[in-house]
Coordinates of C-alpha atoms and ligand atoms in Angstrom, one line a residue:
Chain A
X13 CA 107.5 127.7 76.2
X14 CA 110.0 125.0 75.8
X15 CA 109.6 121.2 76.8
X16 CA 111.0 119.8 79.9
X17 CA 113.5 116.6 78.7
X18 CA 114.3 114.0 81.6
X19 CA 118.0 113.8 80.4
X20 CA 119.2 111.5 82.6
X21 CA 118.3 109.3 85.8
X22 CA 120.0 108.1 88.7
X23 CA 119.0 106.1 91.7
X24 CA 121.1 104.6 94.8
X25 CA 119.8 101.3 96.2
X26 CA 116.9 101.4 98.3
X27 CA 117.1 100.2 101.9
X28 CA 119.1 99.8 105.1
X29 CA 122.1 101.9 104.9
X30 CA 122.3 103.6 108.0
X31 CA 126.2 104.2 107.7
X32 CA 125.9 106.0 105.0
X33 CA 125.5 110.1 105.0
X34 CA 123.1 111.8 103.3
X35 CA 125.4 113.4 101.1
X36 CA 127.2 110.0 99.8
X37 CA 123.8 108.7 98.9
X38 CA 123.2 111.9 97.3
X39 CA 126.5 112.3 95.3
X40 CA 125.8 109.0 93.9
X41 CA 122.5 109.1 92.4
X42 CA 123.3 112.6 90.8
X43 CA 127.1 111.2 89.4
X44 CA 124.8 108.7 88.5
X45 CA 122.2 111.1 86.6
X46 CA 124.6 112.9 85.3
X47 CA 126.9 110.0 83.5
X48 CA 123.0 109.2 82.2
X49 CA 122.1 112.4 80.9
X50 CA 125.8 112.6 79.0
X51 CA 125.8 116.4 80.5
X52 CA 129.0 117.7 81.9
X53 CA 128.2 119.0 85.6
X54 CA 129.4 122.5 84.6
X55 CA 126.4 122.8 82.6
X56 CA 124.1 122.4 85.6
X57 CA 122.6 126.1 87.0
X58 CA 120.8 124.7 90.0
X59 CA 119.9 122.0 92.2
X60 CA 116.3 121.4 93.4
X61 CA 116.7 118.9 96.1
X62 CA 114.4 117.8 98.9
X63 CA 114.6 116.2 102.2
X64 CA 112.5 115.8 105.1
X65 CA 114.1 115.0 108.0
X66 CA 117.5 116.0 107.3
X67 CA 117.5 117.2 110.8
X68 CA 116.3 115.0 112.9
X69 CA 118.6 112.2 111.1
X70 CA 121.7 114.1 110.9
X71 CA 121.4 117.1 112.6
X72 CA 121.8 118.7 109.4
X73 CA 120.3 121.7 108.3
X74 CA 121.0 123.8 105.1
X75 CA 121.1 120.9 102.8
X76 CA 120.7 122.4 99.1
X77 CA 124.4 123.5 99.1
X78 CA 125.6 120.2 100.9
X79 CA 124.5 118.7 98.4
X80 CA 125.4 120.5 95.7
X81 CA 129.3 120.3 97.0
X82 CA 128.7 116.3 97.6
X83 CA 127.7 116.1 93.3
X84 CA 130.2 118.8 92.6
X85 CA 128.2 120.8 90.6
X86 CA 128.8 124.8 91.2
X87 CA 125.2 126.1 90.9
X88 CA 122.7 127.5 93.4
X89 CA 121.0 125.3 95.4
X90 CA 117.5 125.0 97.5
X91 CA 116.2 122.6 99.4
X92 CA 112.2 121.4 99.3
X93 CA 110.4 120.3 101.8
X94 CA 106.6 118.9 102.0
X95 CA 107.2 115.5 103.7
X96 CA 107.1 112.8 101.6
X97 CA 106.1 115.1 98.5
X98 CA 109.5 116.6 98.8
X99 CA 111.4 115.8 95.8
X100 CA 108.0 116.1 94.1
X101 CA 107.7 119.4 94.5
X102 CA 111.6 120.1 93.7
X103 CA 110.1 118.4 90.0
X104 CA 107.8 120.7 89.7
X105 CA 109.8 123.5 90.7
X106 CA 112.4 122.6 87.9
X107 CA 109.7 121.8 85.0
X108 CA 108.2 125.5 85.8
X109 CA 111.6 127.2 85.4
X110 CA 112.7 125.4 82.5
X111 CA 109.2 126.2 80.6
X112 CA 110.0 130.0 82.0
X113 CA 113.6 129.7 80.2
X114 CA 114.9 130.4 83.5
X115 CA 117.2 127.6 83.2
X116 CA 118.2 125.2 80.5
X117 CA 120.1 122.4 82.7
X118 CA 118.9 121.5 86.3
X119 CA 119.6 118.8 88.6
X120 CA 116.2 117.6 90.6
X121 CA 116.6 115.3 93.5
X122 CA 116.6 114.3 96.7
X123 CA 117.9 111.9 99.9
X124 CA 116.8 110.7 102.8
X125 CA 119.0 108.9 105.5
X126 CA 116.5 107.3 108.3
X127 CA 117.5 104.0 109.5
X128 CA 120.1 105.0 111.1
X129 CA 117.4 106.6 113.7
X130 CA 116.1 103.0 114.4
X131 CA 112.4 102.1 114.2
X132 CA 110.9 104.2 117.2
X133 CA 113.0 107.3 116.3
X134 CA 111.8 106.7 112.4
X135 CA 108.4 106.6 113.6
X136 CA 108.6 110.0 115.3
X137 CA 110.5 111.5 112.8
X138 CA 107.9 110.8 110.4
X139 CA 104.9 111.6 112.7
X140 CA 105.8 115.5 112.4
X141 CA 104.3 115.4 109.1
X142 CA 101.4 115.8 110.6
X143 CA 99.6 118.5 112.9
X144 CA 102.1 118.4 116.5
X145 CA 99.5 119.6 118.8
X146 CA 96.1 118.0 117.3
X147 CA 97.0 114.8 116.3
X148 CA 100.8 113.9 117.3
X149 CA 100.0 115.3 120.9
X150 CA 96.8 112.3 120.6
X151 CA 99.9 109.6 120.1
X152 CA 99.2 109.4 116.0
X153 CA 101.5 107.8 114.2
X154 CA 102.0 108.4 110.6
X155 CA 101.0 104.6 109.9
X156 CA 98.2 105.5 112.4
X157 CA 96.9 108.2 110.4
X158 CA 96.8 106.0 107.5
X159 CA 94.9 103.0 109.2
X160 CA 91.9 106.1 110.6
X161 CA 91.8 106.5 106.2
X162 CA 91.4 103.0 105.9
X163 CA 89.2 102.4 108.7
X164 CA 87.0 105.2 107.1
X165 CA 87.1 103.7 103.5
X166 CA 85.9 100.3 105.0
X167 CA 82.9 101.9 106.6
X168 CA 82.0 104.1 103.9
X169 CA 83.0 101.9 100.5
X170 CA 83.5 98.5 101.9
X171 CA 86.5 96.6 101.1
X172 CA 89.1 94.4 103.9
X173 CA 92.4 93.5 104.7
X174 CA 92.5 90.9 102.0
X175 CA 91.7 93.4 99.4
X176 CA 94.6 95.4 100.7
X177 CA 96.8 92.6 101.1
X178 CA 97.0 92.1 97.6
X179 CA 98.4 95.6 96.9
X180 CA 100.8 94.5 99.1
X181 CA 101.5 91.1 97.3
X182 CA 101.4 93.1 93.6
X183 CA 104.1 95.5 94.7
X184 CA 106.1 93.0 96.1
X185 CA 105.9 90.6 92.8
X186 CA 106.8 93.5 90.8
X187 CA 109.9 94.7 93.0
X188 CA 111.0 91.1 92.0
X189 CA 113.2 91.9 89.6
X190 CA 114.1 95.7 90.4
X191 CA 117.8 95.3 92.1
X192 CA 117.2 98.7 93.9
X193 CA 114.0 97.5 95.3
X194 CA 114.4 97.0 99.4
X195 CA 112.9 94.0 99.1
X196 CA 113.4 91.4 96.2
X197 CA 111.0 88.8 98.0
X198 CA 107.6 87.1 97.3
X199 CA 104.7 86.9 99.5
X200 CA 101.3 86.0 99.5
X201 CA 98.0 87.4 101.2
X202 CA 98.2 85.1 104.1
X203 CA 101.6 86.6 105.4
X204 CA 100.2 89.9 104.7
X205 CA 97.2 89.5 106.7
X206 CA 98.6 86.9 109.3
X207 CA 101.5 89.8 110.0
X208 CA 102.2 91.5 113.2
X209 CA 99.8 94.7 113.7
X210 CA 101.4 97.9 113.5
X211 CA 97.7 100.5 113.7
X212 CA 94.8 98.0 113.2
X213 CA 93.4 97.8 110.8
X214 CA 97.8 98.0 108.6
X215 CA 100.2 95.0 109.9
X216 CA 103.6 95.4 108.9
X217 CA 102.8 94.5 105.5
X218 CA 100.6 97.1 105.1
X219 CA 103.3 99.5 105.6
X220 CA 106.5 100.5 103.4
X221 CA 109.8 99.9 105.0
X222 CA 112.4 102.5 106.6
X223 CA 114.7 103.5 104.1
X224 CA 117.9 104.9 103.3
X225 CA 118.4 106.2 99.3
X226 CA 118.6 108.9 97.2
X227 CA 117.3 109.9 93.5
X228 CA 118.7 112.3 90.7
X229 CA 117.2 113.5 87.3
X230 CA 118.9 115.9 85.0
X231 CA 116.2 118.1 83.4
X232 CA 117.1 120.1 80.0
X233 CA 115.1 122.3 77.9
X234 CA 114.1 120.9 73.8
X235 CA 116.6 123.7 72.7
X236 CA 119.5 122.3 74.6
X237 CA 118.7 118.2 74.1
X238 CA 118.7 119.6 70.3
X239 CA 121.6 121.4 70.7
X240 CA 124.0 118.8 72.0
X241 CA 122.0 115.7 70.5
X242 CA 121.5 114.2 73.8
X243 CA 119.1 110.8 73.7
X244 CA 116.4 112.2 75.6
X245 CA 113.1 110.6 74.3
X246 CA 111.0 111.4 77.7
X247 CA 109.2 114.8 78.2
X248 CA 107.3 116.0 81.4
X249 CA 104.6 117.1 80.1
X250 CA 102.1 118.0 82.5
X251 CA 102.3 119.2 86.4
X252 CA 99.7 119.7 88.8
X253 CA 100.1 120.4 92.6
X254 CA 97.1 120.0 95.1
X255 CA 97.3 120.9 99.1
X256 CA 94.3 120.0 102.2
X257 CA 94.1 121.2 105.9
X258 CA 96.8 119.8 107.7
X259 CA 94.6 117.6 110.4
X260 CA 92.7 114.7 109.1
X261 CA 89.8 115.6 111.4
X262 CA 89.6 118.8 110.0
X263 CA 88.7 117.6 106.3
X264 CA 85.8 117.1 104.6
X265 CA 86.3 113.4 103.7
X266 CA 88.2 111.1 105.9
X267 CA 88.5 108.5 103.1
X268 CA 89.4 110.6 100.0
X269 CA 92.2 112.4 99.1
X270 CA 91.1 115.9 97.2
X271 CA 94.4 117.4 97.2
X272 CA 95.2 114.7 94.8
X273 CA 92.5 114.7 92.7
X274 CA 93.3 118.7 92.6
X275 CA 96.4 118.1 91.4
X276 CA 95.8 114.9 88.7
X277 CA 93.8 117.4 87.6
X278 CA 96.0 120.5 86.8
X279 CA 98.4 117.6 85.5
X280 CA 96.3 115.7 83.2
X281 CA 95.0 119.3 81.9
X282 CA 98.7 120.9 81.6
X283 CA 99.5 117.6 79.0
X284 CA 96.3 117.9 77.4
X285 CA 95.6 114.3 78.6
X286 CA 93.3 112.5 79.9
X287 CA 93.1 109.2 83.0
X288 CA 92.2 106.2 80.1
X289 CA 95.6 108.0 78.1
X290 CA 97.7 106.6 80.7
X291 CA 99.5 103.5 80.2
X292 CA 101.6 103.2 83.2
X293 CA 101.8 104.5 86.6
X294 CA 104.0 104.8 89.8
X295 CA 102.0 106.4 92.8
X296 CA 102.4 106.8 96.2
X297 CA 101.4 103.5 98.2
X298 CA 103.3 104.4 101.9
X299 CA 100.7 101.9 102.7
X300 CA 98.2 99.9 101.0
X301 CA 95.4 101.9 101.7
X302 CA 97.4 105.0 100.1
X303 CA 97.2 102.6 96.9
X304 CA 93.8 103.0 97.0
X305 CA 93.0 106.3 97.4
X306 CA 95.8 107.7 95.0
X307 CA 93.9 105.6 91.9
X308 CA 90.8 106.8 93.1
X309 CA 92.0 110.3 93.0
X310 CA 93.8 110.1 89.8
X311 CA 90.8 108.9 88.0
X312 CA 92.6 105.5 87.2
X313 CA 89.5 104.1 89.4
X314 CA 86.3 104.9 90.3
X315 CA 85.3 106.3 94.0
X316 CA 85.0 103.5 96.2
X317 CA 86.2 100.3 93.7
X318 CA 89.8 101.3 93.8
X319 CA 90.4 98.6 96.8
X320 CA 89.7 95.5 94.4
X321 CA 92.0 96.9 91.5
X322 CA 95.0 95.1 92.5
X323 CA 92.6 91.7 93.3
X324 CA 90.8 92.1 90.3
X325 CA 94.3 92.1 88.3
X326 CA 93.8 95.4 86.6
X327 CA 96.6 97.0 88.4
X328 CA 99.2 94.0 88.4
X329 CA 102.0 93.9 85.7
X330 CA 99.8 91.9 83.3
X331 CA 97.0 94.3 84.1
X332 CA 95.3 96.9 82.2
X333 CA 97.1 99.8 83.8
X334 CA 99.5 97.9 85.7
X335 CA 100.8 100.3 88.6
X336 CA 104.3 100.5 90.7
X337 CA 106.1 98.6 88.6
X338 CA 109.4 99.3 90.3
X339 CA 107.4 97.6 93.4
X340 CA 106.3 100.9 94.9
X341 CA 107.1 102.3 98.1
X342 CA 105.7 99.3 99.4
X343 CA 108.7 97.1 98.3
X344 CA 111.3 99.6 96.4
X345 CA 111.4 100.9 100.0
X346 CA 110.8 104.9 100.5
X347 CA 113.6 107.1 101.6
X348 CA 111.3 110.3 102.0
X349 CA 113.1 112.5 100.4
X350 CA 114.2 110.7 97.4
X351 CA 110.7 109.1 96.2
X352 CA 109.1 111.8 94.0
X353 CA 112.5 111.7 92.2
X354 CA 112.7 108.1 92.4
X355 CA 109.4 107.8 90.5
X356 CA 110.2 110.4 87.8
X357 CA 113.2 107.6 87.7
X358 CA 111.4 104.7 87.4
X359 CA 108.9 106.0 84.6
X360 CA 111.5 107.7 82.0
X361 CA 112.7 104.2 82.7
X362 CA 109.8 102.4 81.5
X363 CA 108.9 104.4 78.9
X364 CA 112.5 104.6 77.3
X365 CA 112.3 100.9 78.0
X366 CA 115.7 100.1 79.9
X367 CA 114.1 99.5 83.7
X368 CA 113.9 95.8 84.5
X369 CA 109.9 96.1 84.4
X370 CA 109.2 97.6 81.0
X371 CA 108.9 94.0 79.2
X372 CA 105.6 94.9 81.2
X373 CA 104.5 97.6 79.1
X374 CA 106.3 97.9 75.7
X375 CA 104.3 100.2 73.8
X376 CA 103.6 102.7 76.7
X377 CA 104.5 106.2 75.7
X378 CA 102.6 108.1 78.8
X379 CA 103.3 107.9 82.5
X380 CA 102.3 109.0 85.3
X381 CA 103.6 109.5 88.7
X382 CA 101.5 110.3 92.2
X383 CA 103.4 111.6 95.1
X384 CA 101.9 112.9 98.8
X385 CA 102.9 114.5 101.6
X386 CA 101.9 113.3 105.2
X387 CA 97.9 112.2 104.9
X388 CA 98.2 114.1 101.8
X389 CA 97.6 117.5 102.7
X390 CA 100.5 118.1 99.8
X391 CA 99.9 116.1 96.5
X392 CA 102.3 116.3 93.2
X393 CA 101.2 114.7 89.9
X394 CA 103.5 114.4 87.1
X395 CA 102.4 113.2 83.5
X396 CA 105.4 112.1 81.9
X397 CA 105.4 111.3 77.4
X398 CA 107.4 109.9 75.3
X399 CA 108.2 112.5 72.7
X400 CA 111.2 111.5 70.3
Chain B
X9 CA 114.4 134.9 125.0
X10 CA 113.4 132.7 127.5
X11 CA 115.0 130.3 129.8
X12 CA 115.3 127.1 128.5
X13 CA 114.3 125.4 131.7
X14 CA 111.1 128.0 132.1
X15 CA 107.7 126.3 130.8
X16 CA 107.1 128.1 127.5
X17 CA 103.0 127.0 127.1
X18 CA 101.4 127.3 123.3
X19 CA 99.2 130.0 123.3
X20 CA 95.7 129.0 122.3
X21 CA 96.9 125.3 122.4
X22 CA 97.0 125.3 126.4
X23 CA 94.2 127.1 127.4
X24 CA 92.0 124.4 125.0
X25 CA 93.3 122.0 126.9
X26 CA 92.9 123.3 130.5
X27 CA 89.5 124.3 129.3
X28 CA 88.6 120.4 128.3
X29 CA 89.9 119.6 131.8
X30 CA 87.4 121.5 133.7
X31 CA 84.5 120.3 131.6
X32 CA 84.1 123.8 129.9
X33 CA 85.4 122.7 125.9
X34 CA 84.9 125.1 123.6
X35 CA 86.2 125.4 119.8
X36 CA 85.7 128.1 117.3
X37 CA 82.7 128.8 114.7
X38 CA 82.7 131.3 112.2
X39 CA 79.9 133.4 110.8
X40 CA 78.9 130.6 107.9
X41 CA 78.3 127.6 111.6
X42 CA 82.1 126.3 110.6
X43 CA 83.8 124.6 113.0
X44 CA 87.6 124.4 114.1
X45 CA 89.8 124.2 117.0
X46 CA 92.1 127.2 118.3
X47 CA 94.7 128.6 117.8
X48 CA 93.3 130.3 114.5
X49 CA 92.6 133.9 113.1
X50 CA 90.7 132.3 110.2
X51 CA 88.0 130.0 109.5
X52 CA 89.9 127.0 107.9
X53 CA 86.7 126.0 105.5
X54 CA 85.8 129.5 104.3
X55 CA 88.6 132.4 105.3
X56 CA 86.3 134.1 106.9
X57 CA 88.2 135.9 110.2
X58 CA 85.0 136.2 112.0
X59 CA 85.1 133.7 114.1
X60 CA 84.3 133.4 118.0
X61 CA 84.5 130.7 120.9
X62 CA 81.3 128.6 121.7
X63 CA 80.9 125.6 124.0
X64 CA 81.5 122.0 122.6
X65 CA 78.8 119.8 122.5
X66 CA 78.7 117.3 125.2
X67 CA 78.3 114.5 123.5
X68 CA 80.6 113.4 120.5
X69 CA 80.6 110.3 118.2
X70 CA 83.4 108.1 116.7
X71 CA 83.7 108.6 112.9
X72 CA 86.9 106.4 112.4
X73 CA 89.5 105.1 115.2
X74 CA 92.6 102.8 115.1
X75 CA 94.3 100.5 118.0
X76 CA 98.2 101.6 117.1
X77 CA 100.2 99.1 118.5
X78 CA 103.9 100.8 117.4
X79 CA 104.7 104.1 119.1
X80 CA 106.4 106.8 119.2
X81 CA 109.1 106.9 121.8
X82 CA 106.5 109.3 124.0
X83 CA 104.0 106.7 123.8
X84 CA 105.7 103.3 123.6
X85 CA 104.4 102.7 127.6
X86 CA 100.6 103.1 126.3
X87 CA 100.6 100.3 123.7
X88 CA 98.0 99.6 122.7
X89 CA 96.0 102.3 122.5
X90 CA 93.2 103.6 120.4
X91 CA 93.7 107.3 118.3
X92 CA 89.7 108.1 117.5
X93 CA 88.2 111.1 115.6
X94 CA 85.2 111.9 117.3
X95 CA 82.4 114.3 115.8
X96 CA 81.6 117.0 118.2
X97 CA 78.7 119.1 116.4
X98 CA 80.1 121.0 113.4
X99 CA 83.8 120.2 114.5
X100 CA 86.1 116.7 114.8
X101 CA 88.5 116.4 117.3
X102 CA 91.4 113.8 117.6
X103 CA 92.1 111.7 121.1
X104 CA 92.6 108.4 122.4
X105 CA 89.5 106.2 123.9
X106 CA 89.9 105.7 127.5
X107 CA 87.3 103.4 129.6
X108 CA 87.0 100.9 126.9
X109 CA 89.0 97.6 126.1
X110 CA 90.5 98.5 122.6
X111 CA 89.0 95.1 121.0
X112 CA 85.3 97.0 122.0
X113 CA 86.3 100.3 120.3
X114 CA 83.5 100.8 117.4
X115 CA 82.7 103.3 114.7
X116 CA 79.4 105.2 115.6
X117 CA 80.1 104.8 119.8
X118 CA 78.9 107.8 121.9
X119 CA 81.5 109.8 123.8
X120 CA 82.3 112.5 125.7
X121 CA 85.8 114.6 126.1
X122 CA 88.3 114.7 128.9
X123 CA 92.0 115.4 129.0
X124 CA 94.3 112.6 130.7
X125 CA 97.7 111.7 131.1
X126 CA 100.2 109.5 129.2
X127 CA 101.4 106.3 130.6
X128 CA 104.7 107.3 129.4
X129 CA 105.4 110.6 129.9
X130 CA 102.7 111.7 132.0
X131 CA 101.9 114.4 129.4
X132 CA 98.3 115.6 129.1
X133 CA 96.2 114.7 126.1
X134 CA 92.7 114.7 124.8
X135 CA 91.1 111.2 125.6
X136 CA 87.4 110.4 125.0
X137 CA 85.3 108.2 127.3
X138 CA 82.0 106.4 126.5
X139 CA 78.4 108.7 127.4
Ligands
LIG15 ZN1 84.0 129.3 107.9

């Protein structure tokens, strides 16, 4: 079984593009990936690509060999699609076939154009990730569904908006000096808390922006980095996939995530590692409380004390096991489509020690990224190593 | 096909709903007392596809609830409003809390189910008022 390389990275700026097509953010972060990788397009034999709401934002179906076209690479081409897990999934999808041998050069990514819907037609966009006639039909938002998690994880664990706001205030600090980050500003707990209510008990700084952007990685098997002496230090080691009924009211546990925990565990078994292994992480914090449950899940905290990590310091850049360096969803903004990608991006990154943040973490040689799909009823878990 | 302009109902979905509105709530329990709402051939918890209707409990409590004050377009008239999960025996259901100032909403508050209408459509959903 060969090892899965992360040749090369590319990333547009996240934020408010809302001129731009899909397929110009696209072609960019995969020129971009591919000018990384030092891999001539020709070589590519697929494209994994997700998108959410290609649809509903551009009236645009059938987006794999779009997309394709837009990076001009002359392979076949799917498109993924699990909500916010979308170009998750399309990772996973490639590490499986180049392990397989299916494939020794692939092109894993994705988009997302949404601003360009404005903020109510964002907000319904994103609210068919969940269940249309149980909980959409009730007037839940997706930010909705996340405050009924948090409201839940008060009652049962304790925990308040303070504690969250300083998830929020981390992220921000570390998006500080990531130029693709949405948004290069301080702030402190006050503004957080003191912010206008979007679904009590997340304000608006609870909450990660609207975004435009796309992300690009160029995957290659050992035999062909070896082959063609490419400088591809970072592996993806381990892959583990988790899913949960689609209603929150039909779960078990209204303040834990288990399709997460499912799949940090597949991950951290596949790499042969283990949660006090990892050195850095990038996970998926749509909203503060999503912070919370994703370290809880991953093993990174225990059950119930992951809401004081980021106020006790162990989470912040000179933590322990400092988490969303690149700032997160929170502040690096999350274009659906493109964040799985984007945190693949971020991590080979900081582990090859090039991205803005990895003064943070100098000796860290294993990652690990977290990315969910609506109330995460779809979870993705990526260990990533440095191997060369 | 069917004319676009004809109302296409959601089988399973609809009759739930009408149901609710006549005070006669049901929702579906499989052999092994699981609960979950229709439409469904299997048992969400344990696969089994023995399932069958029974009557809802009257009386429901609130497990978690959250007063959204950013809509949707189909509910930007009924801000703010309340979105609760309210325990009904062995099965949850999602609604918005009618009856009650949103400030006086509270985890643990007794309930019972109804279906009203949106301020901003006039479309019917499940709303839940204090017992
Ligand atoms: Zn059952």
């Amino acid at each position: 079984m060969s090892g899965v390389r992360v040749a090369g990275v590319g990333l547009t700026p996240f934020g408010a593009s809302p001129e731009r097509t899909g397929r110009d953010l696209f072609a960019e972060a995969g020129c971009d990936a591919l000018a990384d990788a030092d891999v001539d397009r020709d070589d590519v034999e697929a494209l994994l690509y997700g998108n959410f709401m290609g649809e509903l934002a551009e009236h645009q179906g059938h987006q794999g060999p779009l997309m394709a076209e837009a990076v001009g690479v002359d392979a076949p081409a799917t498109r993924f699609e699990a909500a916010c897990a979308s170009s998750g999934v399309a990772v996973r999808e490639g590490v499986k076939r180049v392990r397989n041998g299916e494939a020794d050069v692939l092109m894993v990514g994705g988009a997302e154009r949404m601003t360009n819907l404005g903020t109510a037609g964002a907000t319904e966009a994103l609210a068919i990730a969940a269940d249309d006639l149980w909980e959409v039909s009730a007037g839940m938002t997706f930010p909705g569904a996340y405050a009924l998690m948090a409201q839940a994880y008060f009652a049962e664990y304790g925990g308040s908006r303070e504690d969250l706001a300083e998830i929020a205030v981390k992220n921000h600090d570390n998006a500080l000096i990531n130029d693709k980050a949405q948004y290069q500003r301080e702030i402190d707990v006050e503004t957080v808390v003191d912010a206008p209510m979007v679904s009590e008990p997340l304000g608006l700084y609870d909450s990660c922006p609207i975004s435009d952007g796309a992300a690009a990685v160029v995957l290659v098997s050992d035999e062909f980095a070896a082959e063609h002496g490419l400088d591809a230090s970072v592996s993806i080691t381990g892959t583990g996939q988790g899913g949960d009924l689609m209603a929150l009211h039909d779960r078990e546990y209204l303040a834990r995530s288990p399709a997460a925990d499912e799949a940090a565990e597949e991950a951290y078994a596949d790499a042969d590692v283990r949660p006090g292994d990892v050195d850095v992480a990038e996970v998926h914090d749509c909203f503060t409380i999503a912070e919370v449950l994703a370290l809880e899940s991953l093993g990174l905290c225990e059950v119930g004390e992951g809401v004081s990590a980021a106020a006790d310091g162990v989470t912040t850049k000179d933590g322990e096991m400092p988490v969303n360096l690149s700032g997160g969803l929170k502040a690096k903004g999350h274009p659906v489509g493109a964040t799985g990608a984007s945190q693949i991006c971020e991590l080979t990154m900081l582990l090859r020690g090039d991205h803005p943040n990895s003064d943070a973490v100098p000796e860290a040689e294993c990652g690990l990224a977290h990315n969910a799909g609506g109330t995460v009823a779809s979870a993705v878990v990526h260990v990533l190593e440095v191997v060369a | 096909m069917s004319d676009a302009d004809e109302e296409v109902v959601d089988a399973g979905y609809d009759e739930w709903v009408t149901a609710v509105a006549d005070g006669e709530g049901y929702y579906l329990e499989c052999e092994n007392d699981h609960g979950s709402l229709p439409p469904r051939r299997v048992c969400p918890h344990c696969g089994s596809l023995d399932i069958a209707e029974v009557p809802l409990p009257e009386a429901g409590e609130i497990q978690t609830f959250t007063v959204t004050h950013v809509a949707t377009p189909n509910f930007t008239e009924d801000t703010p409003y309340a979105v609760c999960i309210a325990r009904f025996g062995d099965v949850r259901v999602t609604g918005q809390m009618r009856d009650v100032a949103v400030e006086d909403v509270e985890v643990g508050l007794t309930v019972e189910i109804d279906v009203a209408q949106t301020e901003t459509t006039g479309d019917d959903l499940v709303v839940f008022r204090p017992r």
